[in-house]
PDB file of C-alpha atoms and ligand atoms in Angstrom:
ATOM      1  CA  MET A   1      -0.046   0.002   0.027  1.00  0.00           C
ATOM      2  CA  ALA A   2       1.691   3.370  -0.955  1.00  0.00           C
ATOM      3  CA  VAL A   3       1.906   5.772   2.059  1.00  0.00           C
ATOM      4  CA  ASP A   4       1.964   9.478   1.366  1.00  0.00           C
ATOM      5  CA  THR A   5       5.077  10.727   2.860  1.00  0.00           C
ATOM      6  CA  ARG A   6       4.656  14.269   1.891  1.00  0.00           C
ATOM      7  CA  THR A   7       4.417  16.963   4.605  1.00  0.00           C
ATOM      8  CA  PRO A   8       1.388  18.189   4.739  1.00  0.00           C
ATOM      9  CA  PRO A   9       1.027  21.945   4.353  1.00  0.00           C
ATOM     10  CA  PRO A  10       0.392  24.136   7.280  1.00  0.00           C
ATOM     11  CA  LYS A  11      -2.539  24.956   8.504  1.00  0.00           C
ATOM     12  CA  ALA A  12      -4.171  28.408   7.665  1.00  0.00           C
ATOM     13  CA  THR A  13      -3.616  30.062  11.154  1.00  0.00           C
ATOM     14  CA  ALA A  14      -5.261  33.545  10.830  1.00  0.00           C
ATOM     15  CA  GLU A  15      -4.970  34.208  14.625  1.00  0.00           C
ATOM     16  CA  PRO A  16      -1.375  34.554  15.316  1.00  0.00           C
ATOM     17  CA  ALA A  17      -0.668  36.853  12.204  1.00  0.00           C
ATOM     18  CA  LYS A  18      -3.632  38.798  13.349  1.00  0.00           C
ATOM     19  CA  LYS A  19      -1.918  38.991  16.975  1.00  0.00           C
ATOM     20  CA  ALA A  20       1.467  39.878  15.588  1.00  0.00           C
ATOM     21  CA  LEU A  21      -0.293  43.063  13.662  1.00  0.00           C
ATOM     22  CA  ASP A  22      -2.103  44.145  16.582  1.00  0.00           C
ATOM     23  CA  LYS A  23       1.048  45.087  19.062  1.00  0.00           C
ATOM     24  CA  LYS A  24      -1.164  46.493  21.699  1.00  0.00           C
ATOM     25  CA  ALA A  25      -2.624  42.992  22.562  1.00  0.00           C
ATOM     26  CA  PRO A  26      -1.251  41.527  25.557  1.00  0.00           C
ATOM     27  CA  ALA A  27       0.528  37.994  24.915  1.00  0.00           C
ATOM     28  CA  LYS A  28      -2.100  35.351  26.062  1.00  0.00           C
ATOM     29  CA  ARG A  29      -0.919  32.069  27.685  1.00  0.00           C
ATOM     30  CA  SER A  30      -2.842  28.906  26.512  1.00  0.00           C
ATOM     31  CA  PRO A  31      -4.521  27.429  29.556  1.00  0.00           C
ATOM     32  CA  ARG A  32      -2.189  24.333  29.150  1.00  0.00           C
ATOM     33  CA  GLY A  33       0.866  26.663  29.006  1.00  0.00           C
ATOM     34  CA  LEU A  34       3.628  27.376  31.418  1.00  0.00           C
ATOM     35  CA  SER A  35       1.261  28.778  34.305  1.00  0.00           C
ATOM     36  CA  SER A  36      -1.033  25.968  34.517  1.00  0.00           C
ATOM     37  CA  SER A  37       1.942  23.449  34.668  1.00  0.00           C
ATOM     38  CA  VAL A  38       3.141  25.701  37.699  1.00  0.00           C
ATOM     39  CA  SER A  39      -0.095  25.568  39.223  1.00  0.00           C
ATOM     40  CA  LEU A  40      -0.206  21.830  39.088  1.00  0.00           C
ATOM     41  CA  LYS A  41       3.358  21.576  40.509  1.00  0.00           C
ATOM     42  CA  ILE A  42       2.249  23.787  43.245  1.00  0.00           C
ATOM     43  CA  LEU A  43      -0.634  21.384  43.746  1.00  0.00           C
ATOM     44  CA  MET A  44       1.759  18.502  43.971  1.00  0.00           C
ATOM     45  CA  ALA A  45       4.054  20.095  46.412  1.00  0.00           C
ATOM     46  CA  VAL A  46       1.351  21.064  48.830  1.00  0.00           C
ATOM     47  CA  SER A  47      -0.652  17.998  48.685  1.00  0.00           C
ATOM     48  CA  GLY A  48       2.626  15.989  48.980  1.00  0.00           C
ATOM     49  CA  LEU A  49       3.684  18.330  51.796  1.00  0.00           C
ATOM     50  CA  LEU A  50       0.361  17.543  53.657  1.00  0.00           C
ATOM     51  CA  LEU A  51       0.716  13.637  53.115  1.00  0.00           C
ATOM     52  CA  VAL A  52       4.533  13.747  54.158  1.00  0.00           C
ATOM     53  CA  GLY A  53       3.677  15.642  57.593  1.00  0.00           C
ATOM     54  CA  PHE A  54       0.834  13.000  58.247  1.00  0.00           C
ATOM     55  CA  LEU A  55       3.315  10.080  57.202  1.00  0.00           C
ATOM     56  CA  TYR A  56       5.712  11.288  60.088  1.00  0.00           C
ATOM     57  CA  MET A  57       3.084  12.216  62.629  1.00  0.00           C
ATOM     58  CA  HIS A  58       1.944   8.611  61.868  1.00  0.00           C
ATOM     59  CA  MET A  59       5.159   7.170  62.267  1.00  0.00           C
ATOM     60  CA  LEU A  60       6.121   8.861  65.538  1.00  0.00           C
ATOM     61  CA  GLY A  61       2.530   7.840  66.860  1.00  0.00           C
ATOM     62  CA  ASN A  62       3.281   4.300  65.781  1.00  0.00           C
ATOM     63  CA  LEU A  63       6.643   4.295  67.757  1.00  0.00           C
ATOM     64  CA  LYS A  64       4.395   4.291  70.903  1.00  0.00           C
ATOM     65  CA  ILE A  65       4.214   0.732  70.358  1.00  0.00           C
ATOM     66  CA  PHE A  66       7.681   0.427  72.118  1.00  0.00           C
ATOM     67  CA  PHE A  67       6.009   1.989  75.310  1.00  0.00           C
ATOM     68  CA  GLY A  68       3.888  -0.755  75.869  1.00  0.00           C
ATOM     69  CA  ALA A  69       0.094  -1.731  75.310  1.00  0.00           C
ATOM     70  CA  ASP A  70      -1.470   1.110  77.410  1.00  0.00           C
ATOM     71  CA  SER A  71       0.502   3.507  75.895  1.00  0.00           C
ATOM     72  CA  PHE A  72      -0.284   2.587  72.561  1.00  0.00           C
ATOM     73  CA  ASN A  73      -3.820   1.958  72.947  1.00  0.00           C
ATOM     74  CA  HIS A  74      -4.216   5.452  74.735  1.00  0.00           C
ATOM     75  CA  TYR A  75      -2.546   7.169  72.184  1.00  0.00           C
ATOM     76  CA  ALA A  76      -4.959   5.197  69.445  1.00  0.00           C
ATOM     77  CA  HIS A  77      -7.809   6.587  71.535  1.00  0.00           C
ATOM     78  CA  TRP A  78      -6.674   9.966  71.918  1.00  0.00           C
ATOM     79  CA  LEU A  79      -6.623  10.030  67.912  1.00  0.00           C
ATOM     80  CA  ARG A  80     -10.183  10.028  68.173  1.00  0.00           C
ATOM     81  CA  THR A  81     -10.440  12.720  70.816  1.00  0.00           C
ATOM     82  CA  VAL A  82      -8.345  15.483  69.109  1.00  0.00           C
ATOM     83  CA  GLY A  83      -9.836  18.765  69.344  1.00  0.00           C
ATOM     84  CA  VAL A  84     -12.503  17.743  72.045  1.00  0.00           C
ATOM     85  CA  PRO A  85     -14.161  19.856  73.663  1.00  0.00           C
ATOM     86  CA  LEU A  86     -14.152  22.526  70.785  1.00  0.00           C
ATOM     87  CA  LEU A  87     -15.059  19.914  68.654  1.00  0.00           C
ATOM     88  CA  PRO A  88     -17.401  17.069  69.102  1.00  0.00           C
ATOM     89  CA  GLU A  89     -15.486  13.586  69.389  1.00  0.00           C
ATOM     90  CA  ASP A  90     -14.259  12.037  66.014  1.00  0.00           C
ATOM     91  CA  TRP A  91     -14.702  15.212  64.048  1.00  0.00           C
ATOM     92  CA  PHE A  92     -11.015  16.181  63.669  1.00  0.00           C
ATOM     93  CA  LEU A  93     -10.465  12.571  62.709  1.00  0.00           C
ATOM     94  CA  TRP A  94     -12.993  12.949  59.809  1.00  0.00           C
ATOM     95  CA  ILE A  95     -11.536  16.591  58.844  1.00  0.00           C
ATOM     96  CA  GLN A  96      -8.136  14.549  58.701  1.00  0.00           C
ATOM     97  CA  ARG A  97      -9.574  11.979  56.499  1.00  0.00           C
ATOM     98  CA  ALA A  98     -11.172  14.526  54.389  1.00  0.00           C
ATOM     99  CA  ALA A  99      -7.982  16.404  54.040  1.00  0.00           C
ATOM    100  CA  LEU A 100      -6.045  13.293  53.071  1.00  0.00           C
ATOM    101  CA  THR A 101      -8.120  11.979  50.514  1.00  0.00           C
ATOM    102  CA  ALA A 102      -8.538  15.782  48.905  1.00  0.00           C
ATOM    103  CA  ALA A 103      -4.466  15.520  49.124  1.00  0.00           C
ATOM    104  CA  VAL A 104      -4.304  11.924  47.551  1.00  0.00           C
ATOM    105  CA  ILE A 105      -6.615  12.733  44.547  1.00  0.00           C
ATOM    106  CA  GLY A 106      -4.847  16.282  43.984  1.00  0.00           C
ATOM    107  CA  HIS A 107      -1.626  14.812  43.992  1.00  0.00           C
ATOM    108  CA  ILE A 108      -2.536  11.736  41.659  1.00  0.00           C
ATOM    109  CA  THR A 109      -4.443  14.171  39.246  1.00  0.00           C
ATOM    110  CA  ALA A 110      -1.506  16.677  38.929  1.00  0.00           C
ATOM    111  CA  ALA A 111       1.198  13.829  38.701  1.00  0.00           C
ATOM    112  CA  THR A 112      -1.217  12.187  35.854  1.00  0.00           C
ATOM    113  CA  VAL A 113      -1.679  15.248  33.770  1.00  0.00           C
ATOM    114  CA  LEU A 114       1.916  16.798  34.219  1.00  0.00           C
ATOM    115  CA  ALA A 115       3.161  13.338  32.990  1.00  0.00           C
ATOM    116  CA  ARG A 116       0.855  13.417  29.973  1.00  0.00           C
ATOM    117  CA  ARG A 117       1.554  16.818  29.385  1.00  0.00           C
ATOM    118  CA  ALA A 118       5.653  16.074  29.160  1.00  0.00           C
ATOM    119  CA  ARG A 119       4.791  13.150  27.060  1.00  0.00           C
ATOM    120  CA  ARG A 120       2.995  15.412  24.281  1.00  0.00           C
ATOM    121  CA  ALA A 121       5.528  17.916  24.531  1.00  0.00           C
ATOM    122  CA  ARG A 122       7.973  15.094  22.991  1.00  0.00           C
ATOM    123  CA  PRO A 123       6.105  12.616  20.786  1.00  0.00           C
ATOM    124  CA  VAL A 124       9.172  11.123  19.386  1.00  0.00           C
ATOM    125  CA  ARG A 125      11.000   9.154  22.034  1.00  0.00           C
ATOM    126  CA  TYR A 126      14.900   9.529  22.142  1.00  0.00           C
ATOM    127  CA  VAL A 127      16.489   6.908  20.387  1.00  0.00           C
ATOM    128  CA  HIS A 128      19.597   6.502  22.127  1.00  0.00           C
ATOM    129  CA  ARG A 129      18.060   7.569  25.658  1.00  0.00           C
ATOM    130  CA  PRO A 130      19.577   5.139  28.168  1.00  0.00           C
ATOM    131  CA  LYS A 131      17.459   3.994  30.855  1.00  0.00           C
ATOM    132  CA  VAL A 132      18.640   5.900  33.650  1.00  0.00           C
ATOM    133  CA  GLN A 133      17.723   8.995  35.593  1.00  0.00           C
ATOM    134  CA  GLY A 134      14.266  10.459  34.311  1.00  0.00           C
ATOM    135  CA  SER A 135      12.505   7.493  33.030  1.00  0.00           C
ATOM    136  CA  TYR A 136      13.705   5.397  35.994  1.00  0.00           C
ATOM    137  CA  ALA A 137      12.440   7.991  38.284  1.00  0.00           C
ATOM    138  CA  ALA A 138       9.055   8.096  36.384  1.00  0.00           C
ATOM    139  CA  ARG A 139       8.471   4.698  36.434  1.00  0.00           C
ATOM    140  CA  THR A 140       9.472   4.117  40.188  1.00  0.00           C
ATOM    141  CA  MET A 141       7.116   7.022  41.084  1.00  0.00           C
ATOM    142  CA  ARG A 142       4.411   5.774  39.192  1.00  0.00           C
ATOM    143  CA  TRP A 143       4.427   1.974  40.594  1.00  0.00           C
ATOM    144  CA  GLY A 144       5.447   3.212  43.797  1.00  0.00           C
ATOM    145  CA  GLY A 145       2.301   5.453  43.719  1.00  0.00           C
ATOM    146  CA  VAL A 146       0.232   2.284  42.844  1.00  0.00           C
ATOM    147  CA  ILE A 147       1.707   0.140  45.636  1.00  0.00           C
ATOM    148  CA  ILE A 148       1.219   2.600  48.155  1.00  0.00           C
ATOM    149  CA  LEU A 149      -2.411   3.062  47.119  1.00  0.00           C
ATOM    150  CA  LEU A 150      -2.988  -0.456  47.343  1.00  0.00           C
ATOM    151  CA  PHE A 151      -1.210  -0.578  50.689  1.00  0.00           C
ATOM    152  CA  VAL A 152      -3.403   2.191  52.118  1.00  0.00           C
ATOM    153  CA  ILE A 153      -6.539   0.640  51.119  1.00  0.00           C
ATOM    154  CA  TYR A 154      -5.580  -2.891  52.727  1.00  0.00           C
ATOM    155  CA  HIS A 155      -4.366  -1.037  55.799  1.00  0.00           C
ATOM    156  CA  ILE A 156      -7.615   0.847  56.430  1.00  0.00           C
ATOM    157  CA  LEU A 157      -9.486  -2.704  55.876  1.00  0.00           C
ATOM    158  CA  ASP A 158      -6.830  -4.215  58.155  1.00  0.00           C
ATOM    159  CA  LEU A 159      -6.253  -1.683  61.272  1.00  0.00           C
ATOM    160  CA  THR A 160      -9.071   1.016  61.076  1.00  0.00           C
ATOM    161  CA  THR A 161     -12.289  -1.150  60.111  1.00  0.00           C
ATOM    162  CA  GLY A 162     -10.859  -4.527  61.224  1.00  0.00           C
ATOM    163  CA  THR A 163     -12.127  -6.088  58.421  1.00  0.00           C
ATOM    164  CA  LEU A 164      -8.833  -8.029  57.437  1.00  0.00           C
ATOM    165  CA  ASN A 165      -7.577  -8.261  61.036  1.00  0.00           C
ATOM    166  CA  PRO A 166      -7.212 -11.556  62.604  1.00  0.00           C
ATOM    167  CA  VAL A 167      -8.489  -9.732  66.094  1.00  0.00           C
ATOM    168  CA  ALA A 168     -10.012  -7.018  65.030  1.00  0.00           C
ATOM    169  CA  ASP A 169     -10.657  -5.577  68.725  1.00  0.00           C
ATOM    170  CA  PRO A 170     -11.440  -1.738  68.348  1.00  0.00           C
ATOM    171  CA  GLU A 171     -10.727  -1.346  71.919  1.00  0.00           C
ATOM    172  CA  HIS A 172      -7.364  -2.767  71.550  1.00  0.00           C
ATOM    173  CA  PRO A 173      -5.360  -1.603  68.543  1.00  0.00           C
ATOM    174  CA  TYR A 174      -2.089  -2.868  70.223  1.00  0.00           C
ATOM    175  CA  ARG A 175      -3.313  -6.331  69.706  1.00  0.00           C
ATOM    176  CA  ASN A 176      -4.656  -5.775  66.449  1.00  0.00           C
ATOM    177  CA  VAL A 177      -1.002  -4.642  65.438  1.00  0.00           C
ATOM    178  CA  VAL A 178       0.620  -7.565  67.128  1.00  0.00           C
ATOM    179  CA  ALA A 179      -1.695 -10.035  65.515  1.00  0.00           C
ATOM    180  CA  ASP A 180      -1.141  -8.596  62.185  1.00  0.00           C
ATOM    181  CA  PHE A 181       2.924  -9.271  62.266  1.00  0.00           C
ATOM    182  CA  ALA A 182       2.744 -12.714  63.806  1.00  0.00           C
ATOM    183  CA  PRO A 183       5.430 -14.778  62.177  1.00  0.00           C
ATOM    184  CA  GLY A 184       2.751 -17.170  60.690  1.00  0.00           C
ATOM    185  CA  ARG A 185       1.697 -14.140  58.791  1.00  0.00           C
ATOM    186  CA  TRP A 186       5.124 -13.102  57.403  1.00  0.00           C
ATOM    187  CA  TYR A 187       3.216 -12.401  53.997  1.00  0.00           C
ATOM    188  CA  VAL A 188       1.653  -9.544  55.660  1.00  0.00           C
ATOM    189  CA  THR A 189       4.840  -8.298  57.193  1.00  0.00           C
ATOM    190  CA  LEU A 190       6.300  -8.694  53.733  1.00  0.00           C
ATOM    191  CA  PHE A 191       3.592  -6.418  51.916  1.00  0.00           C
ATOM    192  CA  TYR A 192       3.874  -3.676  54.555  1.00  0.00           C
ATOM    193  CA  ALA A 193       7.613  -3.796  54.113  1.00  0.00           C
ATOM    194  CA  LEU A 194       7.312  -3.345  50.364  1.00  0.00           C
ATOM    195  CA  ALA A 195       4.741  -0.793  50.843  1.00  0.00           C
ATOM    196  CA  VAL A 196       6.910   1.103  53.376  1.00  0.00           C
ATOM    197  CA  VAL A 197       9.875   0.946  51.308  1.00  0.00           C
ATOM    198  CA  SER A 198       8.125   2.428  48.152  1.00  0.00           C
ATOM    199  CA  VAL A 199       7.090   5.102  50.593  1.00  0.00           C
ATOM    200  CA  GLY A 200      10.628   5.785  51.058  1.00  0.00           C
ATOM    201  CA  PHE A 201      11.469   5.940  47.446  1.00  0.00           C
ATOM    202  CA  HIS A 202       8.396   8.119  46.390  1.00  0.00           C
ATOM    203  CA  LEU A 203       9.328  10.633  49.191  1.00  0.00           C
ATOM    204  CA  ARG A 204      13.164  10.667  48.222  1.00  0.00           C
ATOM    205  CA  HIS A 205      12.319  11.564  44.717  1.00  0.00           C
ATOM    206  CA  GLY A 206       9.511  13.738  45.670  1.00  0.00           C
ATOM    207  CA  LEU A 207      11.647  15.765  47.990  1.00  0.00           C
ATOM    208  CA  PHE A 208      14.275  15.927  45.847  1.00  0.00           C
ATOM    209  CA  SER A 209      11.997  17.219  42.689  1.00  0.00           C
ATOM    210  CA  ALA A 210      10.431  19.606  45.094  1.00  0.00           C
ATOM    211  CA  ALA A 211      13.592  21.396  45.791  1.00  0.00           C
ATOM    212  CA  ARG A 212      14.484  21.624  42.305  1.00  0.00           C
ATOM    213  CA  THR A 213      10.695  23.218  41.672  1.00  0.00           C
ATOM    214  CA  LEU A 214      11.367  25.712  44.369  1.00  0.00           C
ATOM    215  CA  GLY A 215      14.305  26.814  42.367  1.00  0.00           C
ATOM    216  CA  GLN A 216      17.437  24.838  43.544  1.00  0.00           C
ATOM    217  CA  ARG A 217      19.807  24.859  40.789  1.00  0.00           C
ATOM    218  CA  THR A 218      23.303  24.930  42.170  1.00  0.00           C
ATOM    219  CA  LEU A 219      25.506  21.685  42.189  1.00  0.00           C
ATOM    220  CA  ARG A 220      26.216  22.197  45.938  1.00  0.00           C
ATOM    221  CA  GLY A 221      22.461  22.646  46.535  1.00  0.00           C
ATOM    222  CA  GLU A 222      21.650  19.726  44.683  1.00  0.00           C
ATOM    223  CA  ARG A 223      24.079  17.484  46.589  1.00  0.00           C
ATOM    224  CA  ILE A 224      22.564  19.019  49.724  1.00  0.00           C
ATOM    225  CA  ALA A 225      18.778  18.368  48.463  1.00  0.00           C
ATOM    226  CA  ARG A 226      19.927  14.648  47.554  1.00  0.00           C
ATOM    227  CA  ALA A 227      21.586  13.920  51.007  1.00  0.00           C
ATOM    228  CA  THR A 228      18.708  15.489  52.853  1.00  0.00           C
ATOM    229  CA  ALA A 229      15.993  13.643  50.955  1.00  0.00           C
ATOM    230  CA  LEU A 230      17.887  10.191  51.588  1.00  0.00           C
ATOM    231  CA  VAL A 231      18.342  11.041  55.295  1.00  0.00           C
ATOM    232  CA  LEU A 232      14.699  11.888  55.721  1.00  0.00           C
ATOM    233  CA  SER A 233      13.360   8.984  53.966  1.00  0.00           C
ATOM    234  CA  VAL A 234      15.599   6.452  55.719  1.00  0.00           C
ATOM    235  CA  ALA A 235      14.570   7.660  59.067  1.00  0.00           C
ATOM    236  CA  LEU A 236      10.749   7.378  57.930  1.00  0.00           C
ATOM    237  CA  VAL A 237      11.398   3.980  56.462  1.00  0.00           C
ATOM    238  CA  ALA A 238      13.218   2.853  59.727  1.00  0.00           C
ATOM    239  CA  GLY A 239      10.491   4.182  61.885  1.00  0.00           C
ATOM    240  CA  TYR A 240       8.003   2.345  60.279  1.00  0.00           C
ATOM    241  CA  LEU A 241       9.516  -0.986  59.656  1.00  0.00           C
ATOM    242  CA  SER A 242      10.821  -1.219  63.398  1.00  0.00           C
ATOM    243  CA  VAL A 243       7.148  -1.967  64.312  1.00  0.00           C
ATOM    244  CA  PRO A 244       6.543  -5.198  62.349  1.00  0.00           C
ATOM    245  CA  PHE A 245      10.175  -6.254  62.802  1.00  0.00           C
ATOM    246  CA  ALA A 246       9.933  -5.855  66.857  1.00  0.00           C
ATOM    247  CA  VAL A 247       6.996  -7.945  66.612  1.00  0.00           C
ATOM    248  CA  LEU A 248       8.627 -10.750  64.427  1.00  0.00           C
ATOM    249  CA  THR A 249      11.371 -10.687  66.844  1.00  0.00           C
ATOM    250  CA  GLY A 250       9.478 -11.006  70.076  1.00  0.00           C
ATOM    251  CA  LEU A 251      10.471  -7.341  71.171  1.00  0.00           C
ATOM    252  CA  VAL A 252       7.059  -6.411  71.323  1.00  0.00           C
ATOM    253  CA  ASP A 253       4.466  -9.151  72.024  1.00  0.00           C
TER     254      ASP A 253
HETATM  255  C1  HEM B   1       4.257  -0.744  60.016  1.00  0.00           C
HETATM  256  C2  HEM B   1       3.741   0.730  59.733  1.00  0.00           C
HETATM  257  C3  HEM B   1       2.534   0.848  60.133  1.00  0.00           C
HETATM  258  C4  HEM B   1       1.785   0.763  61.237  1.00  0.00           C
HETATM  259  C5  HEM B   1       2.094  -0.248  62.534  1.00  0.00           C
HETATM  260  C6  HEM B   1       0.438   1.501  61.366  1.00  0.00           C
HETATM  261  C7  HEM B   1      -0.469   1.333  62.184  1.00  0.00           C
HETATM  262  C8  HEM B   1      -1.932   1.927  62.129  1.00  0.00           C
HETATM  263  C9  HEM B   1      -2.913   1.719  62.945  1.00  0.00           C
HETATM  264  C10 HEM B   1      -2.743   0.878  64.292  1.00  0.00           C
HETATM  265  C11 HEM B   1      -4.044   2.425  62.406  1.00  0.00           C
HETATM  266  C12 HEM B   1      -5.534   2.611  63.172  1.00  0.00           C
HETATM  267  C13 HEM B   1      -5.670   3.952  63.798  1.00  0.00           C
HETATM  268  C14 HEM B   1      -7.007   3.797  64.483  1.00  0.00           C
HETATM  269  O1  HEM B   1      -7.843   4.222  63.582  1.00  0.00           O
HETATM  270  O2  HEM B   1      -7.052   3.438  65.759  1.00  0.00           O
HETATM  271  C15 HEM B   1      -3.531   3.066  61.056  1.00  0.00           C
HETATM  272  C16 HEM B   1      -4.200   4.010  60.436  1.00  0.00           C
HETATM  273  C17 HEM B   1      -4.042   4.322  59.068  1.00  0.00           C
HETATM  274  N1  HEM B   1      -2.614   4.331  58.648  1.00  0.00           N
HETATM  275 FE1  HEM B   1      -1.095   3.198  59.448  1.00  0.00          FE
HETATM  276  N2  HEM B   1       0.588   2.292  60.411  1.00  0.00           N
HETATM  277  C18 HEM B   1       1.488   1.992  59.473  1.00  0.00           C
HETATM  278  C19 HEM B   1       2.164   2.591  58.206  1.00  0.00           C
HETATM  279  C20 HEM B   1       1.292   3.224  57.545  1.00  0.00           C
HETATM  280  C21 HEM B   1       1.868   3.880  56.428  1.00  0.00           C
HETATM  281  C22 HEM B   1       3.146   3.449  55.620  1.00  0.00           C
HETATM  282  C23 HEM B   1       0.670   4.460  55.865  1.00  0.00           C
HETATM  283  C24 HEM B   1       0.620   5.380  54.711  1.00  0.00           C
HETATM  284  C25 HEM B   1       1.115   5.271  53.440  1.00  0.00           C
HETATM  285  C26 HEM B   1      -0.427   4.793  56.902  1.00  0.00           C
HETATM  286  C27 HEM B   1      -1.469   5.248  56.732  1.00  0.00           C
HETATM  287  C28 HEM B   1      -2.539   4.908  57.618  1.00  0.00           C
HETATM  288  C29 HEM B   1      -3.872   5.661  57.385  1.00  0.00           C
HETATM  289  C30 HEM B   1      -4.191   6.746  56.179  1.00  0.00           C
HETATM  290  C31 HEM B   1      -4.710   5.223  58.517  1.00  0.00           C
HETATM  291  C32 HEM B   1      -6.152   5.754  58.509  1.00  0.00           C
HETATM  292  C33 HEM B   1      -6.370   6.754  59.627  1.00  0.00           C
HETATM  293  C34 HEM B   1      -7.691   6.806  59.840  1.00  0.00           C
HETATM  294  O3  HEM B   1      -8.536   6.021  60.456  1.00  0.00           O
HETATM  295  O4  HEM B   1      -8.432   7.728  59.205  1.00  0.00           O
HETATM  296  N3  HEM B   1       0.181   3.795  57.839  1.00  0.00           N
HETATM  297  N4  HEM B   1      -2.203   2.867  60.991  1.00  0.00           N
END
């Protein structure tokens, strides 16, 4: 079959010519141009920061398990009474849930639109592009994000609603956590570990990218941003992993 390889003639575009003539007309940016991409990056950074804030608070709260059952159960109960008596019981928890859900939706939407735009801006892939840096990070972020999302759904069904927890006692979150990571349920611990490590990778890349978005350009700054992102992510991962491994090794029972 014959294929027409001739370049199609440029479309008649009266609009740009008209603009060039009318020097007084202010230069308009397309709604999909620079400014809206910047807004999306800001949305990513703000929603990401909110999620990161929650992640550190949650990790620090989980460490209460090392102070014993009473301490951990008291902390879990306190989560439901934050804001009382200014707010009725559970209200703060629901406000936090709404904010986290909005942040997750905003984060995923902005990431998807930005990734699509980047792909559309370069319709022909680089032939010699090695599988490093950009493409590697993008893949890690995408798959990491999917694992984290699946994990959060499982985690809520496990420790918030108790649907998938072997003990599921709402009055004793400590017992629920210990039952979760019992040696016989090694596959649960493995899934937790995979998800937490994914959170670590996601955070490391996210923090590093955020520093760039905020204008970090120098070589020294880049080194500092890379090291800071690494230290913060390793601290988060270690804090989270300490709980299942303490149960596995019998330190917490
Ligand atoms: C091994 C580490 C973890 C442990 C031991 C743990 C423990 C818990 C517990 C006990 C609850 C229930 C609190 C309650 O309702 O009384 C909970 C809820 C939750 N956790 Fe975790 N968690 C861990 C890791 C994570 C990670 C990595 C994430 C996020 C990526 C996460 C996100 C959440 C969320 C969103 C909730 C629901 C809070 C709510 O009820 O609104 N957790 N976690």
